[in-house]
């Protein structure tokens, strides 16, 4: 082969390369090209073999030509490989793209039952006034539910608290007042507690009665407490829970475990009087029963209905709505 011939071959190979490489669009095709041109039996490699057949004085020139051709093809292969890699990465990024502006999956949020909201709010009001939260069993003995609260077996007041009996002297508590007894028996005075809880009475359900309902009891026993403190505490509660501008009215009532006893009404003029709770000074007989000295300490208590507070707050007219679990009702609070 002469130098001219070699030069012509180089030109042919260059054109072959241009054609073949234009048609290569993936890494496998590029690898096949590399083998075809630069592999052990590749067209460029075999030209290097032909170099040896040239006269010595032409070899240097021919070597430069071949090296240039090999360099061109190597560089072009690298370029194409790089471009393909970038394309592949781009395609993958596009395919795996996550559109952060798309709306998410909506999950409905629950909320607290209105009775729970009211209970927590009332607990909070009294905790800020220094009261602890206490609780007792819903299945209660006759002793705690009645006897210790001065409601003897044949006391006519038992008719007001007709209950569900589990056994002869075991019943579902009819009020939260038994918690007063349990707490006083477990510690010396002073006592400042609120006792929220479920209560049960054998009432026929109607718009204002439910056989299961909730009360919050308050009890404060300490040296020197009078009815004036009771009035102050209730006034604090009314303005915290119902808001400003309410009048309060105490009227005489009767509970076997308080003396005197009162029914408390509130109203925002010119509205009607609304009954909010029963209350009274703890009867000395109850203090004696729990081992306190009525000459040393005095106290007062009240019991309010959680349902009643919620009904007054939101203008709800049927107590049964609280237990039907109708989401259309519950989601309004
Ligand atoms: N336990 C009474 C009731 O359920 C309410 C009450 C509590 C009255 C405390 C006075 C003192 O009707």
Short mmCIF file of C-alpha atoms and ligand atoms in Angstrom, two decimals:
data_model
loop_
_atom_site.label_atom_id
_atom_site.label_comp_id
_atom_site.label_asym_id
_atom_site.label_seq_id
_atom_site.Cartn_x
_atom_site.Cartn_y
_atom_site.Cartn_z
CA UNK A 1 0.00 0.00 0.00
CA UNK A 2 1.20 3.48 -0.78
CA UNK A 3 0.79 6.55 1.35
CA UNK A 4 -1.82 7.90 -1.07
CA UNK A 5 -3.77 4.70 -0.91
CA UNK A 6 -3.65 4.76 2.85
CA UNK A 7 -4.87 8.31 2.86
CA UNK A 8 -7.79 7.33 0.61
CA UNK A 9 -8.64 4.38 2.94
CA UNK A 10 -8.61 6.75 5.87
CA UNK A 11 -11.10 8.95 4.08
CA UNK A 12 -13.35 5.95 3.36
CA UNK A 13 -13.24 4.82 6.96
CA UNK A 14 -14.11 8.35 8.05
CA UNK A 15 -17.17 8.33 5.79
CA UNK A 16 -18.22 4.88 6.93
CA UNK A 17 -17.92 6.10 10.47
CA UNK A 18 -20.03 9.18 9.73
CA UNK A 19 -22.81 7.06 8.26
CA UNK A 20 -22.73 4.28 10.81
CA UNK A 21 -22.53 6.54 13.82
CA UNK A 22 -25.47 8.63 12.64
CA UNK A 23 -27.62 5.49 12.89
CA UNK A 24 -26.46 4.47 16.41
CA UNK A 25 -28.92 5.54 19.08
CA UNK A 26 -28.25 3.34 22.07
CA UNK A 27 -25.28 2.09 24.12
CA UNK A 28 -25.35 -1.35 22.43
CA UNK A 29 -25.11 0.21 18.96
CA UNK A 30 -22.24 2.42 20.16
CA UNK A 31 -20.39 -0.60 21.54
CA UNK A 32 -20.85 -2.41 18.19
CA UNK A 33 -19.40 0.63 16.45
CA UNK A 34 -16.40 0.66 18.75
CA UNK A 35 -15.71 -3.00 17.94
CA UNK A 36 -16.25 -2.38 14.23
CA UNK A 37 -13.79 0.50 14.02
CA UNK A 38 -11.41 0.21 16.98
CA UNK A 39 -11.67 -3.44 18.00
CA UNK A 40 -8.88 -5.95 17.47
CA UNK A 41 -10.10 -6.62 13.92
CA UNK A 42 -11.63 -3.18 13.50
CA UNK A 43 -11.18 -1.14 10.34
CA UNK A 44 -8.90 1.44 11.98
CA UNK A 45 -6.83 -1.25 13.71
CA UNK A 46 -6.26 -3.08 10.44
CA UNK A 47 -4.98 0.14 8.84
CA UNK A 48 -2.35 0.29 11.58
CA UNK A 49 -1.37 -3.23 10.50
CA UNK A 50 -0.98 -1.95 6.95
CA UNK A 51 1.43 0.69 8.22
CA UNK A 52 4.17 -1.88 8.48
CA UNK A 53 3.97 -2.50 4.73
CA UNK A 54 4.79 1.15 3.89
CA UNK A 55 8.29 2.36 3.03
CA UNK A 56 10.02 3.59 6.22
CA UNK A 57 10.10 7.25 5.17
CA UNK A 58 6.32 7.34 4.73
CA UNK A 59 5.53 5.67 8.07
CA UNK A 60 5.76 8.77 10.23
CA UNK A 61 3.32 10.72 8.09
CA UNK A 62 1.00 7.73 7.82
CA UNK A 63 1.18 7.19 11.59
CA UNK A 64 0.05 10.75 12.17
CA UNK A 65 -2.88 10.29 9.81
CA UNK A 66 -3.98 7.09 11.48
CA UNK A 67 -3.56 8.47 14.97
CA UNK A 68 -5.65 11.48 14.00
CA UNK A 69 -8.38 9.19 12.63
CA UNK A 70 -8.32 7.00 15.74
CA UNK A 71 -8.41 10.10 17.95
CA UNK A 72 -11.39 11.51 16.07
CA UNK A 73 -13.37 8.30 16.35
CA UNK A 74 -12.47 7.78 20.03
CA UNK A 75 -13.50 11.32 20.90
CA UNK A 76 -16.72 11.03 18.91
CA UNK A 77 -17.57 7.74 20.66
CA UNK A 78 -16.98 9.36 24.08
CA UNK A 79 -19.17 12.30 23.11
CA UNK A 80 -21.97 10.08 21.92
CA UNK A 81 -21.77 7.94 25.07
CA UNK A 82 -21.92 11.03 27.27
CA UNK A 83 -24.87 12.39 25.35
CA UNK A 84 -26.73 9.08 25.63
CA UNK A 85 -26.11 8.95 29.38
CA UNK A 86 -27.39 12.48 29.83
CA UNK A 87 -30.44 11.61 27.74
CA UNK A 88 -31.10 8.51 29.86
CA UNK A 89 -30.83 10.49 33.08
CA UNK A 90 -33.13 13.18 31.69
CA UNK A 91 -35.71 10.59 30.65
CA UNK A 92 -35.56 8.97 34.08
CA UNK A 93 -35.96 12.30 35.87
CA UNK A 94 -38.93 13.08 33.68
CA UNK A 95 -40.53 9.69 34.29
CA UNK A 96 -39.99 9.78 38.05
CA UNK A 97 -40.96 13.40 38.43
CA UNK A 98 -43.21 14.13 41.35
CA UNK A 99 -45.55 17.07 40.89
CA UNK A 100 -45.65 18.81 44.24
CA UNK A 101 -48.44 21.10 43.08
CA UNK A 102 -50.94 18.23 42.69
CA UNK A 103 -53.61 18.13 45.40
CA UNK A 104 -52.93 15.53 48.12
CA UNK A 105 -55.16 12.70 49.29
CA UNK A 106 -57.78 14.25 51.54
CA UNK A 107 -58.38 12.51 54.82
CA UNK A 108 -61.25 13.78 56.94
CA UNK A 109 -60.08 15.06 60.33
CA UNK A 110 -61.96 13.96 63.41
CA UNK A 111 -62.77 16.22 66.30
CA UNK A 112 -63.77 15.99 69.92
CA UNK A 113 -67.38 15.20 70.76
CA UNK A 114 -69.20 18.34 71.97
CA UNK A 115 -69.67 16.75 75.41
CA UNK A 116 -65.93 16.09 75.61
CA UNK A 117 -65.21 19.66 74.58
CA UNK A 118 -67.49 20.99 77.30
CA UNK A 119 -66.07 18.63 79.93
CA UNK A 120 -62.48 19.60 79.10
CA UNK A 121 -63.35 23.28 79.13
CA UNK A 122 -65.04 23.06 82.53
CA UNK A 123 -62.17 20.99 83.96
CA UNK A 124 -59.83 23.67 82.70
CA UNK A 125 -61.80 26.50 84.31
CA UNK A 126 -61.64 24.80 87.71
CA UNK A 127 -58.06 23.63 87.38
CA UNK A 128 -57.11 27.27 86.96
CA UNK A 129 -58.97 27.98 90.21
CA UNK A 130 -56.87 25.35 92.00
CA UNK A 131 -59.10 22.26 91.78
CA UNK A 132 -57.84 18.77 90.99
CA UNK A 133 -59.70 16.36 88.73
CA UNK A 134 -60.84 13.19 90.51
CA UNK A 135 -62.82 10.19 89.32
CA UNK A 136 -64.59 7.16 90.70
CA UNK A 137 -66.24 3.96 89.48
CA UNK A 138 -69.43 3.97 87.44
CA UNK A 139 -70.53 0.71 89.05
CA UNK A 140 -70.97 1.91 92.61
CA UNK A 141 -72.07 0.43 95.91
CA UNK A 142 -75.27 1.46 97.63
CA UNK A 143 -73.08 2.82 100.42
CA UNK A 144 -71.20 5.40 98.32
CA UNK A 145 -74.07 6.28 96.02
CA UNK A 146 -76.66 6.67 98.81
CA UNK A 147 -75.86 5.76 102.43
CA UNK A 148 -72.76 7.89 102.92
CA UNK A 149 -74.60 10.80 101.30
CA UNK A 150 -77.29 10.57 103.98
CA UNK A 151 -79.77 8.92 101.65
CA UNK A 152 -80.87 6.00 103.85
CA UNK A 153 -82.53 2.88 102.50
CA UNK A 154 -86.03 4.21 103.07
CA UNK A 155 -85.29 7.88 102.38
CA UNK A 156 -88.00 9.24 100.07
CA UNK A 157 -85.28 11.07 98.10
CA UNK A 158 -84.23 7.67 96.69
CA UNK A 159 -87.14 8.03 94.30
CA UNK A 160 -85.26 10.88 92.59
CA UNK A 161 -82.33 8.62 91.86
CA UNK A 162 -83.89 5.41 90.63
CA UNK A 163 -81.06 3.38 89.21
CA UNK A 164 -80.03 0.26 87.34
CA UNK A 165 -79.04 -2.46 89.79
CA UNK A 166 -76.31 -4.98 89.10
CA UNK A 167 -76.92 -6.79 92.37
CA UNK A 168 -78.83 -6.05 95.53
CA UNK A 169 -76.49 -3.32 96.74
CA UNK A 170 -74.46 -2.68 93.57
CA UNK A 171 -75.71 -0.21 90.99
CA UNK A 172 -74.80 2.12 88.17
CA UNK A 173 -74.12 5.39 89.98
CA UNK A 174 -76.92 7.92 89.71
CA UNK A 175 -74.69 10.97 90.21
CA UNK A 176 -71.03 11.89 90.69
CA UNK A 177 -71.53 12.72 94.38
CA UNK A 178 -70.14 9.31 95.52
CA UNK A 179 -66.74 10.52 94.30
CA UNK A 180 -66.92 13.19 97.05
CA UNK A 181 -67.10 10.43 99.65
CA UNK A 182 -64.32 8.34 98.10
CA UNK A 183 -61.94 11.30 97.92
CA UNK A 184 -62.69 12.62 101.42
CA UNK A 185 -62.23 9.14 102.88
CA UNK A 186 -58.86 8.85 101.17
CA UNK A 187 -57.29 12.09 102.41
CA UNK A 188 -57.48 14.70 105.17
CA UNK A 189 -58.87 18.17 104.37
CA UNK A 190 -58.45 20.49 102.56
CA UNK A 191 -60.13 19.01 99.47
CA UNK A 192 -60.58 20.86 96.21
CA UNK A 193 -61.79 18.61 93.42
CA UNK A 194 -63.95 18.42 90.35
CA UNK A 195 -65.24 14.97 89.36
CA UNK A 196 -66.46 14.51 85.80
CA UNK A 197 -68.18 11.28 84.86
CA UNK A 198 -70.98 9.23 83.41
CA UNK A 199 -74.16 8.74 85.42
CA UNK A 200 -77.21 6.52 84.98
CA UNK A 201 -80.87 6.89 85.85
CA UNK A 202 -83.96 4.90 84.98
CA UNK A 203 -85.55 7.70 83.02
CA UNK A 204 -87.54 7.29 79.83
CA UNK A 205 -85.54 8.99 77.11
CA UNK A 206 -87.04 12.23 75.82
CA UNK A 207 -85.74 15.59 74.69
CA UNK A 208 -84.33 16.39 78.15
CA UNK A 209 -83.80 12.94 79.71
CA UNK A 210 -81.35 10.23 78.91
CA UNK A 211 -80.67 7.07 80.94
CA UNK A 212 -76.96 7.78 80.50
CA UNK A 213 -75.67 11.31 80.96
CA UNK A 214 -72.68 13.18 82.35
CA UNK A 215 -72.14 15.28 85.42
CA UNK A 216 -69.32 17.32 86.85
CA UNK A 217 -69.22 17.46 90.62
CA UNK A 218 -67.32 20.09 92.54
CA UNK A 219 -66.28 19.75 96.16
CA UNK A 220 -64.33 22.19 98.31
CA UNK A 221 -63.79 21.41 101.98
CA UNK A 222 -61.55 23.58 104.11
CA UNK A 223 -61.49 25.62 107.30
CA UNK A 224 -63.81 28.64 107.21
CA UNK A 225 -65.70 28.11 103.95
CA UNK A 226 -69.14 29.70 103.70
CA UNK A 227 -71.93 30.01 101.20
CA UNK A 228 -70.28 33.25 100.03
CA UNK A 229 -67.34 31.21 98.69
CA UNK A 230 -69.78 28.94 96.91
CA UNK A 231 -71.44 31.93 95.32
CA UNK A 232 -68.08 33.32 94.26
CA UNK A 233 -66.95 30.04 92.68
CA UNK A 234 -70.19 29.67 90.74
CA UNK A 235 -69.94 33.30 89.58
CA UNK A 236 -66.41 32.64 88.32
CA UNK A 237 -67.64 29.56 86.48
CA UNK A 238 -70.62 31.33 84.89
CA UNK A 239 -68.55 34.19 83.51
CA UNK A 240 -65.79 31.87 82.30
CA UNK A 241 -68.15 29.41 80.61
CA UNK A 242 -71.12 31.52 79.49
CA UNK A 243 -69.48 34.93 79.25
CA UNK A 244 -70.12 38.30 80.87
CA UNK A 245 -73.45 39.92 81.67
CA UNK A 246 -75.19 37.06 83.49
CA UNK A 247 -77.30 37.39 86.64
CA UNK A 248 -77.36 34.55 89.16
CA UNK A 249 -80.24 33.46 91.37
CA UNK A 250 -80.12 30.99 94.26
CA UNK A 251 -83.40 29.40 95.23
CA UNK A 252 -84.04 26.95 98.07
CA UNK A 253 -83.83 23.27 97.21
CA UNK A 254 -83.27 20.00 99.01
CA UNK A 255 -80.53 17.40 98.81
CA UNK A 256 -80.03 14.96 101.70
CA UNK A 257 -76.24 15.58 101.65
CA UNK A 258 -76.22 19.39 101.65
CA UNK A 259 -77.66 21.90 104.09
CA UNK A 260 -78.69 24.45 103.04
CA UNK A 261 -79.26 23.36 99.45
CA UNK A 262 -79.87 25.55 96.46
CA UNK A 263 -80.86 25.47 92.85
CA UNK A 264 -78.83 27.94 90.80
CA UNK A 265 -80.34 29.80 87.87
CA UNK A 266 -78.69 32.24 85.53
CA UNK A 267 -80.01 34.63 82.94
CA UNK A 268 -78.75 37.35 80.65
CA UNK A 269 -81.43 40.05 80.79
CA UNK A 270 -83.93 40.17 79.25
CA UNK A 271 -83.70 36.37 78.76
CA UNK A 272 -85.39 33.70 80.86
CA UNK A 273 -83.94 32.15 84.01
CA UNK A 274 -82.12 28.90 83.21
CA UNK A 275 -81.41 26.25 85.81
CA UNK A 276 -77.73 25.30 85.72
CA UNK A 277 -76.98 23.23 88.81
CA UNK A 278 -77.85 21.93 92.26
CA UNK A 279 -75.55 22.94 95.09
CA UNK A 280 -75.23 23.37 98.82
CA UNK A 281 -73.07 23.36 101.93
CA UNK A 282 -71.87 19.84 102.70
CA UNK A 283 -74.11 18.43 105.45
CA UNK A 284 -72.16 17.99 108.73
CA UNK A 285 -73.44 14.40 108.87
CA UNK A 286 -71.54 13.69 105.61
CA UNK A 287 -68.35 15.23 107.03
CA UNK A 288 -68.67 13.04 110.12
CA UNK A 289 -69.27 9.97 107.94
CA UNK A 290 -65.92 10.47 106.18
CA UNK A 291 -64.08 11.17 109.44
CA UNK A 292 -63.83 14.97 109.16
CA UNK A 293 -64.65 17.25 112.09
CA UNK A 294 -67.51 19.60 111.16
CA UNK A 295 -66.36 21.95 113.94
CA UNK A 296 -63.00 22.26 112.17
CA UNK A 297 -63.89 22.36 108.47
CA UNK A 298 -66.86 23.16 106.33
CA UNK A 299 -67.43 22.76 102.63
CA UNK A 300 -69.70 23.03 99.68
CA UNK A 301 -70.48 21.05 96.58
CA UNK A 302 -72.38 21.29 93.38
CA UNK A 303 -73.30 19.00 90.55
CA UNK A 304 -73.93 20.15 87.03
CA UNK A 305 -75.05 18.30 83.93
CA UNK A 306 -72.55 18.35 81.07
CA UNK A 307 -75.31 17.79 78.49
CA UNK A 308 -77.27 20.69 79.96
CA UNK A 309 -74.25 23.01 79.73
CA UNK A 310 -73.69 22.01 76.09
CA UNK A 311 -77.39 22.43 75.26
CA UNK A 312 -77.41 25.93 76.77
CA UNK A 313 -74.21 26.94 75.07
CA UNK A 314 -75.20 25.84 71.57
CA UNK A 315 -78.98 26.08 71.77
CA UNK A 316 -79.42 22.30 71.32
CA UNK A 317 -82.97 21.24 72.07
CA UNK A 318 -82.80 17.45 72.18
CA UNK A 319 -80.36 15.63 74.47
CA UNK A 320 -80.61 12.48 72.33
CA UNK A 321 -78.62 14.17 69.57
CA UNK A 322 -75.47 13.72 71.67
CA UNK A 323 -75.65 9.93 71.51
CA UNK A 324 -76.82 9.27 67.96
CA UNK A 325 -73.37 9.82 66.49
CA UNK A 326 -74.81 11.55 63.44
CA UNK A 327 -71.79 13.08 61.76
CA UNK A 328 -73.92 15.93 60.40
CA UNK A 329 -74.65 16.96 63.97
CA UNK A 330 -71.24 16.25 65.47
CA UNK A 331 -69.27 18.03 62.77
CA UNK A 332 -70.89 21.33 63.69
CA UNK A 333 -68.87 21.71 66.89
N1 LIG B 1 -75.86 14.96 93.10
C1 LIG B 1 -76.93 15.91 92.87
C2 LIG B 1 -77.79 15.41 91.71
O1 LIG B 1 -77.36 14.58 90.98
C3 LIG B 1 -76.42 17.28 92.56
C4 LIG B 1 -75.69 17.91 93.72
C5 LIG B 1 -74.33 17.74 93.86
C6 LIG B 1 -76.38 18.68 94.62
C7 LIG B 1 -73.66 18.35 94.90
C8 LIG B 1 -75.72 19.29 95.67
C9 LIG B 1 -74.37 19.10 95.81
O2 LIG B 1 -78.91 15.84 91.55
#
